[in-house]
Amino acid sequence: MVQKHYVAGYENFVTFMKDFKSNGQVVNVLFTGAKLDNGVSWCSDCVEAAPFIDAALETAPAESHFIYVDVGDRPTWKDMNNPFRKDTDTHLSVIPTLIRWKNPQRLEGEQCCKADLLEMFFTDDD
């Protein structure tokens, strides 16, 4: 079963990843907008992509990790100096963004709503 982790904010993300031990297992990271009080993200693109990502996650290797990363509220994300945008490991320009940690696999924006791309993303082991 895929091990799921939840991290909110840049500093918490950096600390989590520094201490995280994947034991050689695949690590996929989803960057998404913070949830509002009603439990729904302020990011409509993230809300639209969520069911597609959740469905495709079922095809991910059982021995893998999936990290949900909350990039903050709308003003925090829209700030061009947001550290998620500047970090060479994340280099985000749009959310949602799904990456394979320390690998080239990456889906951004509306790509995260395409079932075929998501299935390839989660089943490709390189």
XYZ file of N, CA and C in Angstrom:
378
model
N 0.835 -1.189 0.000
C 0.000 0.000 0.000
C 0.877 1.249 0.000
N 0.516 2.197 -0.853
C 1.247 3.454 -0.943
C 1.188 4.154 0.414
N 2.344 4.596 0.867
C 2.394 5.347 2.122
C 2.186 6.822 1.804
N 1.168 7.426 2.433
C 0.837 8.826 2.176
C 1.323 9.710 3.318
N 1.820 10.874 2.934
C 2.344 11.846 3.887
C 1.743 13.209 3.533
N 1.579 14.060 4.528
C 1.013 15.396 4.324
C 1.934 16.428 4.959
N 2.282 17.453 4.181
C 3.169 18.509 4.661
C 2.578 19.857 4.241
N 2.603 20.823 5.135
C 2.084 22.158 4.826
C 3.193 23.199 4.969
N 3.423 23.962 3.915
C 4.371 25.066 3.955
C 5.778 24.671 3.540
N 6.502 25.665 3.060
C 7.842 25.425 2.525
C 8.833 24.934 3.575
N 8.907 25.629 4.696
C 9.880 25.235 5.727
C 9.613 23.811 6.213
N 8.350 23.476 6.423
C 8.009 22.116 6.851
C 8.370 21.094 5.771
N 8.174 21.479 4.509
C 8.526 20.598 3.398
C 10.033 20.324 3.385
N 10.826 21.386 3.484
C 12.283 21.231 3.471
C 12.738 20.329 4.619
N 12.211 20.575 5.815
C 12.569 19.756 6.986
C 12.140 18.306 6.776
N 10.919 18.113 6.292
C 10.413 16.757 6.071
C 11.307 16.006 5.088
N 11.636 16.628 3.964
C 12.434 15.953 2.938
C 13.852 15.689 3.409
N 14.401 16.587 4.229
C 15.756 16.393 4.742
C 15.811 15.164 5.638
N 14.773 14.959 6.431
C 14.736 13.842 7.379
C 14.091 12.581 6.809
N 13.473 12.672 5.639
C 12.699 11.578 5.062
C 13.612 10.450 4.565
N 13.248 9.236 4.910
C 13.987 8.055 4.463
C 13.049 7.224 3.603
N 13.331 7.178 2.306
C 12.469 6.426 1.393
C 12.892 4.969 1.267
N 14.085 4.647 1.773
C 14.607 3.279 1.695
C 14.601 2.756 0.271
N 14.923 3.632 -0.677
C 15.016 3.236 -2.078
C 13.682 3.128 -2.795
N 12.596 3.427 -2.109
C 11.280 3.341 -2.731
C 10.986 4.614 -3.520
N 10.096 4.502 -4.489
C 9.680 5.633 -5.313
C 8.980 6.672 -4.427
N 9.309 7.945 -4.674
C 8.695 9.040 -3.937
C 8.054 9.996 -4.942
N 6.726 10.112 -4.880
C 5.977 11.047 -5.716
C 5.473 12.171 -4.834
N 5.540 13.398 -5.358
C 5.165 14.569 -4.573
C 4.144 15.396 -5.354
N 3.025 15.702 -4.713
C 1.993 16.556 -5.298
C 1.987 17.890 -4.573
N 2.171 18.967 -5.326
C 2.107 20.316 -4.783
C 0.745 20.883 -5.127
N 0.045 21.342 -4.109
C -1.334 21.783 -4.274
C -1.627 22.965 -3.350
N -2.711 23.670 -3.637
C -3.110 24.811 -2.821
C -3.687 24.383 -1.486
N -3.522 25.221 -0.490
C -4.045 24.944 0.857
C -5.561 24.787 0.804
N -6.058 24.009 1.737
C -7.504 23.826 1.845
C -8.103 24.963 2.679
N -9.274 25.378 2.276
C -10.027 26.392 3.019
C -10.723 25.718 4.198
N -11.411 26.493 5.004
C -12.125 25.954 6.167
C -13.149 24.887 5.790
N -13.653 24.949 4.553
C -14.648 23.962 4.109
C -14.012 22.658 3.624
N -12.669 22.559 3.701
C -11.978 21.340 3.324
C -11.635 21.240 1.850
N -11.941 22.281 1.082
C -11.669 22.303 -0.349
C -10.568 23.326 -0.622
N -9.657 22.989 -1.512
C -8.569 23.899 -1.849
C -9.089 25.171 -2.497
N -8.397 26.282 -2.283
C -8.721 27.541 -2.941
C -8.391 27.451 -4.432
N -7.559 26.502 -4.804
C -7.087 26.342 -6.184
C -8.060 25.460 -6.964
N -8.828 26.067 -7.851
C -9.832 25.298 -8.597
C -9.199 24.235 -9.490
N -8.014 24.504 -10.030
C -7.332 23.497 -10.845
C -6.935 22.287 -10.003
N -6.542 22.530 -8.748
C -6.182 21.444 -7.833
C -7.415 20.609 -7.491
N -8.536 21.280 -7.280
C -9.790 20.590 -6.969
C -10.200 19.718 -8.155
N -10.080 20.265 -9.362
C -10.447 19.521 -10.570
C -9.554 18.295 -10.763
N -8.264 18.424 -10.476
C -7.321 17.329 -10.700
C -7.383 16.246 -9.631
N -7.815 16.587 -8.430
C -7.760 15.658 -7.295
C -8.368 14.284 -7.569
N -9.578 14.179 -8.114
C -10.132 12.840 -8.325
C -9.348 12.019 -9.351
N -8.778 12.679 -10.358
C -7.971 11.973 -11.348
C -6.684 11.451 -10.718
N -6.054 12.292 -9.894
C -4.818 11.892 -9.227
C -5.097 10.756 -8.247
N -6.151 10.892 -7.458
C -6.499 9.844 -6.484
C -6.767 8.513 -7.173
N -7.472 8.539 -8.294
C -7.768 7.302 -9.026
C -6.494 6.677 -9.581
N -5.631 7.499 -10.163
C -4.391 6.984 -10.745
C -3.421 6.501 -9.675
N -3.495 7.087 -8.502
C -2.614 6.679 -7.401
C -2.802 5.204 -7.058
N -3.978 4.669 -7.384
C -4.240 3.244 -7.150
C -3.310 2.355 -7.984
N -2.742 2.892 -9.077
C -1.849 2.111 -9.934
C -0.386 2.226 -9.506
N -0.108 3.083 -8.540
C 1.269 3.278 -8.076
C 1.772 2.011 -7.382
N 3.071 1.785 -7.433
C 3.622 0.616 -6.746
C 3.252 0.633 -5.264
N 2.929 -0.528 -4.738
C 2.528 -0.634 -3.327
C 3.642 -0.134 -2.414
N 4.864 -0.373 -2.788
C 6.016 0.046 -1.981
C 6.513 1.401 -2.479
N 5.689 2.416 -2.360
C 6.071 3.769 -2.763
C 5.490 4.771 -1.773
N 5.893 6.019 -1.942
C 5.443 7.101 -1.064
C 4.759 8.171 -1.904
N 3.724 8.781 -1.331
C 3.024 9.883 -1.978
C 2.931 11.003 -0.952
N 3.531 12.130 -1.289
C 3.592 13.253 -0.364
C 2.729 14.388 -0.904
N 1.679 14.735 -0.149
C 0.840 15.889 -0.469
C 1.511 17.101 0.167
N 1.799 18.112 -0.650
C 2.434 19.321 -0.123
C 1.526 20.523 -0.377
N 1.127 21.156 0.692
C 0.302 22.363 0.679
C 1.255 23.549 0.508
N 1.124 24.259 -0.640
C 2.031 25.376 -0.921
C 1.578 26.684 -0.285
N 0.437 26.664 0.394
C -0.041 27.854 1.084
C -1.334 28.381 0.500
N -1.764 29.505 1.069
C -2.988 30.148 0.590
C -2.700 30.871 -0.727
N -3.733 31.418 -1.320
C -3.593 32.043 -2.638
C -2.553 33.171 -2.653
N -2.589 34.133 -1.713
C -1.584 35.204 -1.745
C -0.150 34.674 -1.590
N 0.026 33.662 -0.752
C 1.363 33.083 -0.560
C 1.848 32.463 -1.863
N 0.980 31.682 -2.518
C 1.361 31.022 -3.766
C 1.613 32.039 -4.879
N 0.788 33.060 -4.980
C 0.894 34.032 -6.078
C 2.121 34.930 -5.971
N 2.741 34.991 -4.799
C 3.962 35.781 -4.602
C 5.072 35.179 -5.467
N 5.603 35.950 -6.392
C 6.643 35.444 -7.294
C 7.925 35.071 -6.548
N 8.061 35.495 -5.302
C 9.211 35.116 -4.496
C 8.915 33.912 -3.600
N 7.783 33.262 -3.843
C 7.445 32.061 -3.080
C 8.608 31.081 -3.196
N 9.102 30.554 -2.072
C 10.271 29.682 -2.119
C 10.062 28.396 -2.925
N 8.839 27.916 -3.049
C 8.597 26.742 -3.892
C 8.938 27.055 -5.352
N 8.761 28.307 -5.751
C 9.068 28.707 -7.127
C 10.579 28.788 -7.355
N 11.329 29.129 -6.316
C 12.771 29.369 -6.432
C 13.617 28.118 -6.165
N 13.076 27.179 -5.427
C 13.814 25.979 -5.035
C 14.157 25.147 -6.271
N 15.429 24.800 -6.428
C 15.854 24.042 -7.607
C 15.321 22.606 -7.602
N 14.904 22.109 -6.453
C 14.334 20.757 -6.402
C 12.851 20.747 -6.770
N 12.175 21.885 -6.609
C 10.746 21.927 -6.912
C 10.463 22.776 -8.145
N 11.045 23.930 -8.235
C 10.922 24.868 -9.355
C 9.498 24.912 -9.906
N 8.565 25.247 -9.029
C 7.161 25.273 -9.416
C 6.799 26.564 -10.140
N 5.965 26.425 -11.148
C 5.413 27.604 -11.808
C 3.889 27.532 -11.844
N 3.334 26.352 -11.573
C 1.900 26.156 -11.613
C 1.530 25.065 -10.597
N 0.325 25.170 -10.057
C -0.206 24.075 -9.256
C -1.533 23.664 -9.868
N -1.882 22.416 -9.803
C -1.123 21.338 -9.189
C 0.095 20.957 -10.036
N 1.124 20.482 -9.357
C 2.285 19.884 -10.007
C 2.589 18.588 -9.282
N 2.826 17.554 -10.062
C 3.144 16.229 -9.545
C 4.532 15.865 -10.048
N 5.442 15.548 -9.127
C 6.804 15.199 -9.532
C 7.226 13.872 -8.914
N 8.159 13.234 -9.583
C 8.867 12.093 -9.010
C 10.124 12.701 -8.418
N 10.274 12.597 -7.102
C 11.352 13.265 -6.384
C 12.710 12.835 -6.915
N 13.512 13.840 -7.267
C 14.879 13.665 -7.757
C 14.936 12.884 -9.066
N 13.855 12.969 -9.858
C 13.774 12.337 -11.168
C 13.104 13.307 -12.131
N 13.187 13.054 -13.443
C 12.618 14.002 -14.410
C 11.099 13.949 -14.572
N 10.446 12.877 -14.103
C 9.003 12.768 -14.302
C 8.283 13.935 -13.632
N 7.357 14.549 -14.414
C 6.669 15.742 -13.929
C 5.389 15.955 -14.727
N 4.310 16.229 -14.026
C 3.052 16.622 -14.664
C 2.627 17.937 -14.027
N 2.165 18.874 -14.865
C 1.803 20.189 -14.373
C 0.422 20.593 -14.858
N -0.292 21.338 -14.013
C -1.565 21.935 -14.396
C -2.548 20.934 -14.945
N -3.058 21.216 -16.154
C -4.107 20.366 -16.721
C -3.623 18.957 -17.056
N -2.322 18.735 -17.142
C -1.812 17.368 -17.338
C -2.247 16.466 -16.181
N -2.458 17.054 -15.014
C -2.854 16.295 -13.825
C -4.317 15.840 -13.884
N -5.024 16.209 -14.949
C -6.417 15.773 -15.148
C -6.510 14.723 -16.250
N -5.390 14.266 -16.757
C -5.384 13.308 -17.864
C -5.046 11.919 -17.320
N -6.055 11.057 -17.305
C -5.914 9.727 -16.716
C -4.769 8.934 -17.332
N -4.588 9.031 -18.658
C -3.536 8.251 -19.303
C -2.143 8.726 -18.880
N -1.957 10.042 -18.792
C -0.660 10.576 -18.351
C -0.384 10.203 -16.893
N -1.420 10.287 -16.071
C -1.255 9.950 -14.658
C -0.911 8.474 -14.478
N -1.579 7.611 -15.230
C -1.278 6.185 -15.114
C 0.165 5.909 -15.534
N 0.602 6.534 -16.636
C 1.999 6.369 -17.056
C 2.947 6.896 -15.986
N 2.605 8.036 -15.408
C 3.443 8.630 -14.366
C 3.641 7.651 -13.209
N 2.544 7.093 -12.711
C 2.631 6.235 -11.544
C 3.173 4.831 -11.826
N 3.054 4.364 -13.074
C 3.518 3.001 -13.372
C 4.922 2.961 -13.948
N 5.453 4.103 -14.380
C 6.816 4.168 -14.896
C 7.763 4.126 -13.716
N 8.629 3.128 -13.705
C 9.509 2.980 -12.536
C 10.882 3.590 -12.708
N 11.098 4.346 -13.762
C 12.405 5.005 -13.945
C 12.296 6.479 -13.666
